[in-house]
Amino acid sequence: MGNRPDELRALLDSVAKQEGDPVEVVVVGNGSPVSGLPEGVRTVELPENLGIPGGRNAGIEAFGPAGRDVDVLLFLDDDGLLAGHDTAELCREAFAADPRLGIISFRIADPETGVTQRRHVPRLRASDPLRSSRVTTFLGGANAVRTQVFAEVGLLPEDFFYAHEETDLAWRALDAGWHIEYRADMVLHHPTTAPSRHAVYHRMIARNRVWLARRNLPAPLVPVYLGAWVLLTLVRRPTRAALKAWFGGFREGWTTPCGPRRPMKWRTVWRLTRLGRPPVI
């Protein structure tokens, strides 16, 4: 969004230092102009802010429809920094070794403390962030996706604007038979933050949770999944204002179009369960 030029330049420097073949880079200005970038970096300037999934989709399409001009795309937040010089090579090796590996989720760590926040480990058993594993979702600002996944299941859901767009894509990819891995050895340094810093957080996370369920879950699981999240939200005891925004978003999720409904197969439900995160929580 053009408000972190120093951090963006540091990120681009860390990408340029990657070992192996050079990484082609596209920077998307999501409703903002882009300037002052290193030579060879391509830019896409969107006339308005399309939200996180809309901006990332524009980046995908910069490499051809569904990114078909390349095999793998990395998505990196502009205030992040690749900690090692071997991340790109590790990605190449991982995708080459497993033809059904569709998505890799990097580990996000604070650059000062090295701590990985629990919410940045995309599984329920998150106490050991240094353990790599198969997972059921991924982190939007630090990941790599095989472009064949986009060609097969579609891009990110642009109407989501912010929140849960990664899980929507992950569930569709898993339903199509792809694997998702959390790799603790692929690290993006990123300052520790709270997701609630975004003004739209409580509304969007509730609305998109409903959309996610309506789009992807078998009908019997929709009320179970959403009921569990209502209870979890109440147990966390948010402020009155936050709770009001959350329930406003929850209501909006039921009363507005959620996009095409393609419920996952029951065998995918079982697969998610075996991976440790049944789609009811």
PDB file of C-alpha atoms in Angstrom:
ATOM      1  CA  MET A   1       0.000   0.000   0.000  1.00  0.00           C
ATOM      2  CA  GLY A   2       3.051   2.262  -0.356  1.00  0.00           C
ATOM      3  CA  ASN A   3       3.427   3.060   3.342  1.00  0.00           C
ATOM      4  CA  ARG A   4       6.534   0.931   4.105  1.00  0.00           C
ATOM      5  CA  PRO A   5       9.158   1.829   1.483  1.00  0.00           C
ATOM      6  CA  ASP A   6      12.175   1.053   3.684  1.00  0.00           C
ATOM      7  CA  GLU A   7      10.839  -2.334   4.736  1.00  0.00           C
ATOM      8  CA  LEU A   8       9.929  -3.164   1.132  1.00  0.00           C
ATOM      9  CA  ARG A   9      13.435  -2.336  -0.066  1.00  0.00           C
ATOM     10  CA  ALA A  10      14.931  -4.553   2.649  1.00  0.00           C
ATOM     11  CA  LEU A  11      12.636  -7.405   1.615  1.00  0.00           C
ATOM     12  CA  LEU A  12      13.620  -7.046  -2.034  1.00  0.00           C
ATOM     13  CA  ASP A  13      17.300  -7.068  -1.037  1.00  0.00           C
ATOM     14  CA  SER A  14      16.742 -10.336   0.857  1.00  0.00           C
ATOM     15  CA  VAL A  15      15.084 -11.848  -2.232  1.00  0.00           C
ATOM     16  CA  ALA A  16      17.955 -10.717  -4.450  1.00  0.00           C
ATOM     17  CA  LYS A  17      20.414 -12.521  -2.143  1.00  0.00           C
ATOM     18  CA  GLN A  18      18.736 -15.908  -2.606  1.00  0.00           C
ATOM     19  CA  GLU A  19      21.007 -18.686  -3.803  1.00  0.00           C
ATOM     20  CA  GLY A  20      20.425 -20.427  -7.119  1.00  0.00           C
ATOM     21  CA  ASP A  21      18.577 -19.027 -10.096  1.00  0.00           C
ATOM     22  CA  PRO A  22      17.393 -15.416  -9.712  1.00  0.00           C
ATOM     23  CA  VAL A  23      13.855 -14.950  -8.408  1.00  0.00           C
ATOM     24  CA  GLU A  24      11.644 -12.859 -10.678  1.00  0.00           C
ATOM     25  CA  VAL A  25       9.818 -10.223  -8.616  1.00  0.00           C
ATOM     26  CA  VAL A  26       6.548  -8.365  -9.064  1.00  0.00           C
ATOM     27  CA  VAL A  27       5.462  -5.676  -6.580  1.00  0.00           C
ATOM     28  CA  VAL A  28       1.742  -4.894  -6.534  1.00  0.00           C
ATOM     29  CA  GLY A  29       0.703  -1.380  -5.558  1.00  0.00           C
ATOM     30  CA  ASN A  30      -2.714  -2.045  -4.020  1.00  0.00           C
ATOM     31  CA  GLY A  31      -4.360   1.291  -4.700  1.00  0.00           C
ATOM     32  CA  SER A  32      -1.051   3.155  -4.481  1.00  0.00           C
ATOM     33  CA  PRO A  33       1.746   4.118  -6.882  1.00  0.00           C
ATOM     34  CA  VAL A  34       4.998   2.133  -6.827  1.00  0.00           C
ATOM     35  CA  SER A  35       8.365   3.800  -7.371  1.00  0.00           C
ATOM     36  CA  GLY A  36      12.016   3.709  -6.363  1.00  0.00           C
ATOM     37  CA  LEU A  37      12.435  -0.040  -6.764  1.00  0.00           C
ATOM     38  CA  PRO A  38      15.579  -1.864  -7.881  1.00  0.00           C
ATOM     39  CA  GLU A  39      16.165  -2.439 -11.579  1.00  0.00           C
ATOM     40  CA  GLY A  40      14.451  -5.553 -12.897  1.00  0.00           C
ATOM     41  CA  VAL A  41      11.562  -5.494 -10.415  1.00  0.00           C
ATOM     42  CA  ARG A  42       8.242  -5.379 -12.243  1.00  0.00           C
ATOM     43  CA  THR A  43       5.276  -3.461 -10.862  1.00  0.00           C
ATOM     44  CA  VAL A  44       1.498  -3.646 -11.052  1.00  0.00           C
ATOM     45  CA  GLU A  45      -0.370  -0.525  -9.932  1.00  0.00           C
ATOM     46  CA  LEU A  46      -4.035  -1.080  -9.085  1.00  0.00           C
ATOM     47  CA  PRO A  47      -6.276   2.015  -9.217  1.00  0.00           C
ATOM     48  CA  GLU A  48      -7.923   1.073  -5.919  1.00  0.00           C
ATOM     49  CA  ASN A  49      -7.239  -1.132  -2.924  1.00  0.00           C
ATOM     50  CA  LEU A  50      -8.712  -4.531  -3.792  1.00  0.00           C
ATOM     51  CA  GLY A  51      -7.830  -6.047  -0.432  1.00  0.00           C
ATOM     52  CA  ILE A  52      -5.305  -8.753   0.294  1.00  0.00           C
ATOM     53  CA  PRO A  53      -6.678 -11.510  -1.982  1.00  0.00           C
ATOM     54  CA  GLY A  54      -7.406  -9.064  -4.807  1.00  0.00           C
ATOM     55  CA  GLY A  55      -3.878  -7.669  -4.662  1.00  0.00           C
ATOM     56  CA  ARG A  56      -2.306 -11.124  -4.574  1.00  0.00           C
ATOM     57  CA  ASN A  57      -4.457 -12.272  -7.483  1.00  0.00           C
ATOM     58  CA  ALA A  58      -3.160  -9.326  -9.505  1.00  0.00           C
ATOM     59  CA  GLY A  59       0.365 -10.494  -8.688  1.00  0.00           C
ATOM     60  CA  ILE A  60      -0.484 -14.031  -9.813  1.00  0.00           C
ATOM     61  CA  GLU A  61      -1.905 -12.799 -13.114  1.00  0.00           C
ATOM     62  CA  ALA A  62       1.274 -10.782 -13.747  1.00  0.00           C
ATOM     63  CA  PHE A  63       2.848 -14.174 -14.488  1.00  0.00           C
ATOM     64  CA  GLY A  64       0.136 -15.130 -16.979  1.00  0.00           C
ATOM     65  CA  PRO A  65      -3.358 -16.561 -16.366  1.00  0.00           C
ATOM     66  CA  ALA A  66      -3.246 -18.414 -13.029  1.00  0.00           C
ATOM     67  CA  GLY A  67       0.520 -17.731 -13.022  1.00  0.00           C
ATOM     68  CA  ARG A  68       1.116 -20.307 -15.755  1.00  0.00           C
ATOM     69  CA  ASP A  69       4.380 -18.691 -16.954  1.00  0.00           C
ATOM     70  CA  VAL A  70       6.147 -19.988 -13.834  1.00  0.00           C
ATOM     71  CA  ASP A  71       5.976 -23.161 -11.745  1.00  0.00           C
ATOM     72  CA  VAL A  72       5.879 -21.660  -8.230  1.00  0.00           C
ATOM     73  CA  LEU A  73       4.961 -18.285  -6.759  1.00  0.00           C
ATOM     74  CA  LEU A  74       6.173 -16.911  -3.413  1.00  0.00           C
ATOM     75  CA  PHE A  75       3.976 -14.442  -1.521  1.00  0.00           C
ATOM     76  CA  LEU A  76       5.807 -12.214   0.961  1.00  0.00           C
ATOM     77  CA  ASP A  77       4.461  -9.382   3.126  1.00  0.00           C
ATOM     78  CA  ASP A  78       6.169  -6.097   2.336  1.00  0.00           C
ATOM     79  CA  ASP A  79       7.333  -5.641   5.940  1.00  0.00           C
ATOM     80  CA  GLY A  80       8.893  -9.105   6.068  1.00  0.00           C
ATOM     81  CA  LEU A  81      12.451 -10.212   5.386  1.00  0.00           C
ATOM     82  CA  LEU A  82      13.745 -13.598   4.263  1.00  0.00           C
ATOM     83  CA  ALA A  83      16.026 -14.727   7.084  1.00  0.00           C
ATOM     84  CA  GLY A  84      18.164 -17.124   5.063  1.00  0.00           C
ATOM     85  CA  HIS A  85      19.730 -17.083   1.621  1.00  0.00           C
ATOM     86  CA  ASP A  86      18.599 -20.647   0.860  1.00  0.00           C
ATOM     87  CA  THR A  87      14.812 -20.267   1.088  1.00  0.00           C
ATOM     88  CA  ALA A  88      14.227 -20.219  -2.672  1.00  0.00           C
ATOM     89  CA  GLU A  89      16.419 -23.299  -3.138  1.00  0.00           C
ATOM     90  CA  LEU A  90      14.632 -25.110  -0.315  1.00  0.00           C
ATOM     91  CA  CYS A  91      11.336 -24.364  -2.059  1.00  0.00           C
ATOM     92  CA  ARG A  92      12.612 -25.695  -5.379  1.00  0.00           C
ATOM     93  CA  GLU A  93      13.854 -28.877  -3.730  1.00  0.00           C
ATOM     94  CA  ALA A  94      10.607 -29.431  -1.810  1.00  0.00           C
ATOM     95  CA  PHE A  95       8.346 -29.042  -4.838  1.00  0.00           C
ATOM     96  CA  ALA A  96      10.640 -31.180  -7.004  1.00  0.00           C
ATOM     97  CA  ALA A  97      10.672 -33.968  -4.406  1.00  0.00           C
ATOM     98  CA  ASP A  98       6.865 -34.181  -4.045  1.00  0.00           C
ATOM     99  CA  PRO A  99       4.752 -33.678  -7.183  1.00  0.00           C
ATOM    100  CA  ARG A 100       1.566 -33.428  -5.058  1.00  0.00           C
ATOM    101  CA  LEU A 101       2.960 -30.729  -2.763  1.00  0.00           C
ATOM    102  CA  GLY A 102       0.817 -27.709  -3.575  1.00  0.00           C
ATOM    103  CA  ILE A 103       1.550 -25.112  -0.876  1.00  0.00           C
ATOM    104  CA  ILE A 104       4.373 -24.408   1.578  1.00  0.00           C
ATOM    105  CA  SER A 105       3.766 -22.230   4.627  1.00  0.00           C
ATOM    106  CA  PHE A 106       6.906 -20.528   5.968  1.00  0.00           C
ATOM    107  CA  ARG A 107       7.642 -19.947   9.635  1.00  0.00           C
ATOM    108  CA  ILE A 108       7.250 -16.307  10.710  1.00  0.00           C
ATOM    109  CA  ALA A 109       9.608 -15.160  13.457  1.00  0.00           C
ATOM    110  CA  ASP A 110      10.183 -11.826  15.171  1.00  0.00           C
ATOM    111  CA  PRO A 111      13.561 -10.445  13.996  1.00  0.00           C
ATOM    112  CA  GLU A 112      14.507  -9.227  17.488  1.00  0.00           C
ATOM    113  CA  THR A 113      13.444 -12.166  19.665  1.00  0.00           C
ATOM    114  CA  GLY A 114      13.211 -15.028  17.186  1.00  0.00           C
ATOM    115  CA  VAL A 115       9.812 -15.884  18.686  1.00  0.00           C
ATOM    116  CA  THR A 116       7.097 -17.334  16.469  1.00  0.00           C
ATOM    117  CA  GLN A 117       3.615 -16.326  17.615  1.00  0.00           C
ATOM    118  CA  ARG A 118       1.238 -19.220  18.232  1.00  0.00           C
ATOM    119  CA  ARG A 119      -1.209 -17.847  15.657  1.00  0.00           C
ATOM    120  CA  HIS A 120       1.534 -18.111  13.035  1.00  0.00           C
ATOM    121  CA  VAL A 121       1.754 -21.891  13.350  1.00  0.00           C
ATOM    122  CA  PRO A 122      -1.051 -23.152  11.069  1.00  0.00           C
ATOM    123  CA  ARG A 123      -2.170 -26.121  13.169  1.00  0.00           C
ATOM    124  CA  LEU A 124      -3.909 -26.719  16.500  1.00  0.00           C
ATOM    125  CA  ARG A 125      -0.801 -28.304  18.074  1.00  0.00           C
ATOM    126  CA  ALA A 126       1.191 -25.089  17.892  1.00  0.00           C
ATOM    127  CA  SER A 127       3.376 -25.344  21.000  1.00  0.00           C
ATOM    128  CA  ASP A 128       6.477 -26.302  18.994  1.00  0.00           C
ATOM    129  CA  PRO A 129       6.905 -23.879  16.055  1.00  0.00           C
ATOM    130  CA  LEU A 130      10.209 -25.548  15.120  1.00  0.00           C
ATOM    131  CA  ARG A 131       8.439 -28.774  14.088  1.00  0.00           C
ATOM    132  CA  SER A 132       7.596 -29.032  10.408  1.00  0.00           C
ATOM    133  CA  SER A 133       4.469 -30.968   9.441  1.00  0.00           C
ATOM    134  CA  ARG A 134       1.616 -31.429   7.019  1.00  0.00           C
ATOM    135  CA  VAL A 135      -1.090 -28.852   7.773  1.00  0.00           C
ATOM    136  CA  THR A 136      -4.563 -27.812   6.637  1.00  0.00           C
ATOM    137  CA  THR A 137      -3.993 -24.107   5.958  1.00  0.00           C
ATOM    138  CA  PHE A 138      -1.124 -21.665   5.469  1.00  0.00           C
ATOM    139  CA  LEU A 139       0.090 -18.147   6.249  1.00  0.00           C
ATOM    140  CA  GLY A 140      -0.869 -15.620   3.588  1.00  0.00           C
ATOM    141  CA  GLY A 141       2.158 -13.357   3.884  1.00  0.00           C
ATOM    142  CA  ALA A 142       4.862 -16.030   3.870  1.00  0.00           C
ATOM    143  CA  ASN A 143       4.233 -18.920   1.521  1.00  0.00           C
ATOM    144  CA  ALA A 144       4.932 -20.587  -1.802  1.00  0.00           C
ATOM    145  CA  VAL A 145       2.247 -22.036  -4.075  1.00  0.00           C
ATOM    146  CA  ARG A 146       2.587 -24.301  -7.090  1.00  0.00           C
ATOM    147  CA  THR A 147       0.787 -22.446  -9.879  1.00  0.00           C
ATOM    148  CA  GLN A 148      -0.867 -25.674 -11.002  1.00  0.00           C
ATOM    149  CA  VAL A 149      -2.978 -25.337  -7.835  1.00  0.00           C
ATOM    150  CA  PHE A 150      -4.407 -22.026  -9.061  1.00  0.00           C
ATOM    151  CA  ALA A 151      -5.046 -23.484 -12.502  1.00  0.00           C
ATOM    152  CA  GLU A 152      -6.943 -26.398 -10.976  1.00  0.00           C
ATOM    153  CA  VAL A 153      -8.936 -24.854  -8.101  1.00  0.00           C
ATOM    154  CA  GLY A 154      -8.972 -21.122  -8.877  1.00  0.00           C
ATOM    155  CA  LEU A 155      -7.454 -18.010  -7.347  1.00  0.00           C
ATOM    156  CA  LEU A 156      -8.015 -16.423  -3.941  1.00  0.00           C
ATOM    157  CA  PRO A 157     -11.584 -15.233  -3.195  1.00  0.00           C
ATOM    158  CA  GLU A 158     -11.391 -11.499  -3.866  1.00  0.00           C
ATOM    159  CA  ASP A 159     -14.665 -10.618  -2.113  1.00  0.00           C
ATOM    160  CA  PHE A 160     -13.134 -11.707   1.208  1.00  0.00           C
ATOM    161  CA  PHE A 161     -10.906  -8.557   1.061  1.00  0.00           C
ATOM    162  CA  TYR A 162      -9.179  -9.511   4.342  1.00  0.00           C
ATOM    163  CA  ALA A 163      -9.140 -12.679   6.493  1.00  0.00           C
ATOM    164  CA  HIS A 164      -9.600 -16.409   5.819  1.00  0.00           C
ATOM    165  CA  GLU A 165      -8.840 -16.210   2.102  1.00  0.00           C
ATOM    166  CA  GLU A 166      -5.876 -18.562   2.663  1.00  0.00           C
ATOM    167  CA  THR A 167      -8.033 -21.212   4.336  1.00  0.00           C
ATOM    168  CA  ASP A 168     -10.561 -20.986   1.500  1.00  0.00           C
ATOM    169  CA  LEU A 169      -7.805 -21.740  -1.015  1.00  0.00           C
ATOM    170  CA  ALA A 170      -6.260 -24.388   1.248  1.00  0.00           C
ATOM    171  CA  TRP A 171      -9.526 -26.311   1.622  1.00  0.00           C
ATOM    172  CA  ARG A 172     -10.091 -26.260  -2.139  1.00  0.00           C
ATOM    173  CA  ALA A 173      -6.517 -27.450  -2.750  1.00  0.00           C
ATOM    174  CA  LEU A 174      -6.808 -30.259  -0.203  1.00  0.00           C
ATOM    175  CA  ASP A 175     -10.122 -31.312  -1.711  1.00  0.00           C
ATOM    176  CA  ALA A 176      -8.339 -31.594  -5.080  1.00  0.00           C
ATOM    177  CA  GLY A 177      -5.704 -33.883  -3.563  1.00  0.00           C
ATOM    178  CA  TRP A 178      -2.835 -31.446  -2.961  1.00  0.00           C
ATOM    179  CA  HIS A 179      -0.640 -31.419   0.159  1.00  0.00           C
ATOM    180  CA  ILE A 180       0.207 -28.393   2.331  1.00  0.00           C
ATOM    181  CA  GLU A 181       3.361 -28.302   4.450  1.00  0.00           C
ATOM    182  CA  TYR A 182       4.480 -26.015   7.250  1.00  0.00           C
ATOM    183  CA  ARG A 183       8.264 -25.706   6.997  1.00  0.00           C
ATOM    184  CA  ALA A 184      10.003 -24.416  10.112  1.00  0.00           C
ATOM    185  CA  ASP A 185      13.327 -24.080   8.246  1.00  0.00           C
ATOM    186  CA  MET A 186      11.943 -21.523   5.789  1.00  0.00           C
ATOM    187  CA  VAL A 187      11.786 -18.330   7.826  1.00  0.00           C
ATOM    188  CA  LEU A 188      10.365 -14.892   7.182  1.00  0.00           C
ATOM    189  CA  HIS A 189      11.357 -12.289   9.759  1.00  0.00           C
ATOM    190  CA  HIS A 190       8.359 -10.124  10.613  1.00  0.00           C
ATOM    191  CA  PRO A 191       7.757  -7.827  13.610  1.00  0.00           C
ATOM    192  CA  THR A 192       5.370  -9.212  16.211  1.00  0.00           C
ATOM    193  CA  THR A 193       1.922  -7.673  15.719  1.00  0.00           C
ATOM    194  CA  ALA A 194      -1.684  -8.254  16.724  1.00  0.00           C
ATOM    195  CA  PRO A 195      -4.206  -8.966  13.934  1.00  0.00           C
ATOM    196  CA  SER A 196      -6.734  -6.741  15.692  1.00  0.00           C
ATOM    197  CA  ARG A 197      -4.626  -3.715  14.720  1.00  0.00           C
ATOM    198  CA  HIS A 198      -6.715  -3.636  11.535  1.00  0.00           C
ATOM    199  CA  ALA A 199      -9.885  -1.578  12.049  1.00  0.00           C
ATOM    200  CA  VAL A 200     -11.968  -4.061  10.066  1.00  0.00           C
ATOM    201  CA  TYR A 201     -10.582  -7.130  11.845  1.00  0.00           C
ATOM    202  CA  HIS A 202     -13.558  -8.214  13.976  1.00  0.00           C
ATOM    203  CA  ARG A 203     -16.168  -7.637  11.272  1.00  0.00           C
ATOM    204  CA  MET A 204     -14.175  -9.271   8.470  1.00  0.00           C
ATOM    205  CA  ILE A 205     -13.044 -12.290  10.444  1.00  0.00           C
ATOM    206  CA  ALA A 206     -16.653 -13.078  11.399  1.00  0.00           C
ATOM    207  CA  ARG A 207     -18.202 -12.386   7.996  1.00  0.00           C
ATOM    208  CA  ASN A 208     -15.564 -14.360   6.137  1.00  0.00           C
ATOM    209  CA  ARG A 209     -15.794 -17.257   8.606  1.00  0.00           C
ATOM    210  CA  VAL A 210     -19.450 -17.632   7.597  1.00  0.00           C
ATOM    211  CA  TRP A 211     -18.618 -17.288   3.910  1.00  0.00           C
ATOM    212  CA  LEU A 212     -15.853 -19.874   4.277  1.00  0.00           C
ATOM    213  CA  ALA A 213     -18.282 -22.396   5.753  1.00  0.00           C
ATOM    214  CA  ARG A 214     -21.085 -21.655   3.304  1.00  0.00           C
ATOM    215  CA  ARG A 215     -18.726 -22.033   0.329  1.00  0.00           C
ATOM    216  CA  ASN A 216     -16.776 -25.112   1.349  1.00  0.00           C
ATOM    217  CA  LEU A 217     -18.336 -27.304   4.041  1.00  0.00           C
ATOM    218  CA  PRO A 218     -20.880 -30.110   3.648  1.00  0.00           C
ATOM    219  CA  ALA A 219     -24.263 -28.797   4.830  1.00  0.00           C
ATOM    220  CA  PRO A 220     -24.366 -30.761   8.149  1.00  0.00           C
ATOM    221  CA  LEU A 221     -21.014 -29.278   9.230  1.00  0.00           C
ATOM    222  CA  VAL A 222     -21.872 -25.621   8.578  1.00  0.00           C
ATOM    223  CA  PRO A 223     -23.842 -25.029  11.838  1.00  0.00           C
ATOM    224  CA  VAL A 224     -21.378 -27.140  13.845  1.00  0.00           C
ATOM    225  CA  TYR A 225     -18.365 -25.183  12.585  1.00  0.00           C
ATOM    226  CA  LEU A 226     -19.963 -21.775  13.033  1.00  0.00           C
ATOM    227  CA  GLY A 227     -21.482 -22.669  16.406  1.00  0.00           C
ATOM    228  CA  ALA A 228     -18.046 -23.693  17.675  1.00  0.00           C
ATOM    229  CA  TRP A 229     -16.614 -20.342  16.598  1.00  0.00           C
ATOM    230  CA  VAL A 230     -19.412 -18.402  18.281  1.00  0.00           C
ATOM    231  CA  LEU A 231     -18.583 -20.181  21.539  1.00  0.00           C
ATOM    232  CA  LEU A 232     -14.847 -19.646  21.131  1.00  0.00           C
ATOM    233  CA  THR A 233     -15.405 -15.949  20.480  1.00  0.00           C
ATOM    234  CA  LEU A 234     -17.514 -15.562  23.615  1.00  0.00           C
ATOM    235  CA  VAL A 235     -14.984 -17.489  25.734  1.00  0.00           C
ATOM    236  CA  ARG A 236     -12.235 -15.095  24.625  1.00  0.00           C
ATOM    237  CA  ARG A 237     -14.280 -12.228  26.125  1.00  0.00           C
ATOM    238  CA  PRO A 238     -13.679  -9.472  23.550  1.00  0.00           C
ATOM    239  CA  THR A 239     -14.600  -5.881  24.329  1.00  0.00           C
ATOM    240  CA  ARG A 240     -18.196  -4.769  23.853  1.00  0.00           C
ATOM    241  CA  ALA A 241     -17.258  -2.844  20.694  1.00  0.00           C
ATOM    242  CA  ALA A 242     -15.341  -5.801  19.285  1.00  0.00           C
ATOM    243  CA  LEU A 243     -18.192  -8.185  20.031  1.00  0.00           C
ATOM    244  CA  LYS A 244     -20.692  -5.857  18.382  1.00  0.00           C
ATOM    245  CA  ALA A 245     -18.508  -5.676  15.249  1.00  0.00           C
ATOM    246  CA  TRP A 246     -18.041  -9.452  15.288  1.00  0.00           C
ATOM    247  CA  PHE A 247     -21.757 -10.237  15.449  1.00  0.00           C
ATOM    248  CA  GLY A 248     -22.419  -7.584  12.802  1.00  0.00           C
ATOM    249  CA  GLY A 249     -19.968  -9.367  10.519  1.00  0.00           C
ATOM    250  CA  PHE A 250     -21.464 -12.756  11.416  1.00  0.00           C
ATOM    251  CA  ARG A 251     -24.909 -11.522  10.407  1.00  0.00           C
ATOM    252  CA  GLU A 252     -23.490 -10.013   7.210  1.00  0.00           C
ATOM    253  CA  GLY A 253     -21.965 -13.384   6.339  1.00  0.00           C
ATOM    254  CA  TRP A 254     -25.445 -14.947   6.266  1.00  0.00           C
ATOM    255  CA  THR A 255     -27.223 -12.136   4.428  1.00  0.00           C
ATOM    256  CA  THR A 256     -24.746 -11.423   1.609  1.00  0.00           C
ATOM    257  CA  PRO A 257     -23.585 -13.551  -1.345  1.00  0.00           C
ATOM    258  CA  CYS A 258     -20.585 -15.728  -0.500  1.00  0.00           C
ATOM    259  CA  GLY A 259     -19.626 -16.761  -4.024  1.00  0.00           C
ATOM    260  CA  PRO A 260     -19.921 -20.221  -5.584  1.00  0.00           C
ATOM    261  CA  ARG A 261     -20.647 -23.110  -3.239  1.00  0.00           C
ATOM    262  CA  ARG A 262     -18.472 -26.186  -3.798  1.00  0.00           C
ATOM    263  CA  PRO A 263     -18.709 -28.347  -0.654  1.00  0.00           C
ATOM    264  CA  MET A 264     -15.686 -30.526   0.002  1.00  0.00           C
ATOM    265  CA  LYS A 265     -15.921 -34.298  -0.219  1.00  0.00           C
ATOM    266  CA  TRP A 266     -16.448 -36.261   2.982  1.00  0.00           C
ATOM    267  CA  ARG A 267     -13.107 -37.967   2.388  1.00  0.00           C
ATOM    268  CA  THR A 268     -11.533 -34.488   2.570  1.00  0.00           C
ATOM    269  CA  VAL A 269     -13.279 -33.948   5.909  1.00  0.00           C
ATOM    270  CA  TRP A 270     -11.681 -37.179   7.107  1.00  0.00           C
ATOM    271  CA  ARG A 271      -8.315 -36.112   5.696  1.00  0.00           C
ATOM    272  CA  LEU A 272      -8.490 -32.813   7.578  1.00  0.00           C
ATOM    273  CA  THR A 273      -9.394 -34.732  10.722  1.00  0.00           C
ATOM    274  CA  ARG A 274      -6.414 -37.076  10.328  1.00  0.00           C
ATOM    275  CA  LEU A 275      -4.166 -34.038   9.883  1.00  0.00           C
ATOM    276  CA  GLY A 276      -5.318 -32.819  13.287  1.00  0.00           C
ATOM    277  CA  ARG A 277      -7.816 -30.114  12.365  1.00  0.00           C
ATOM    278  CA  PRO A 278     -11.315 -31.374  11.579  1.00  0.00           C
ATOM    279  CA  PRO A 279     -13.363 -28.674   9.841  1.00  0.00           C
ATOM    280  CA  VAL A 280     -15.544 -28.022  12.853  1.00  0.00           C
ATOM    281  CA  ILE A 281     -13.031 -25.706  14.593  1.00  0.00           C
TER     282      ILE A 281
END
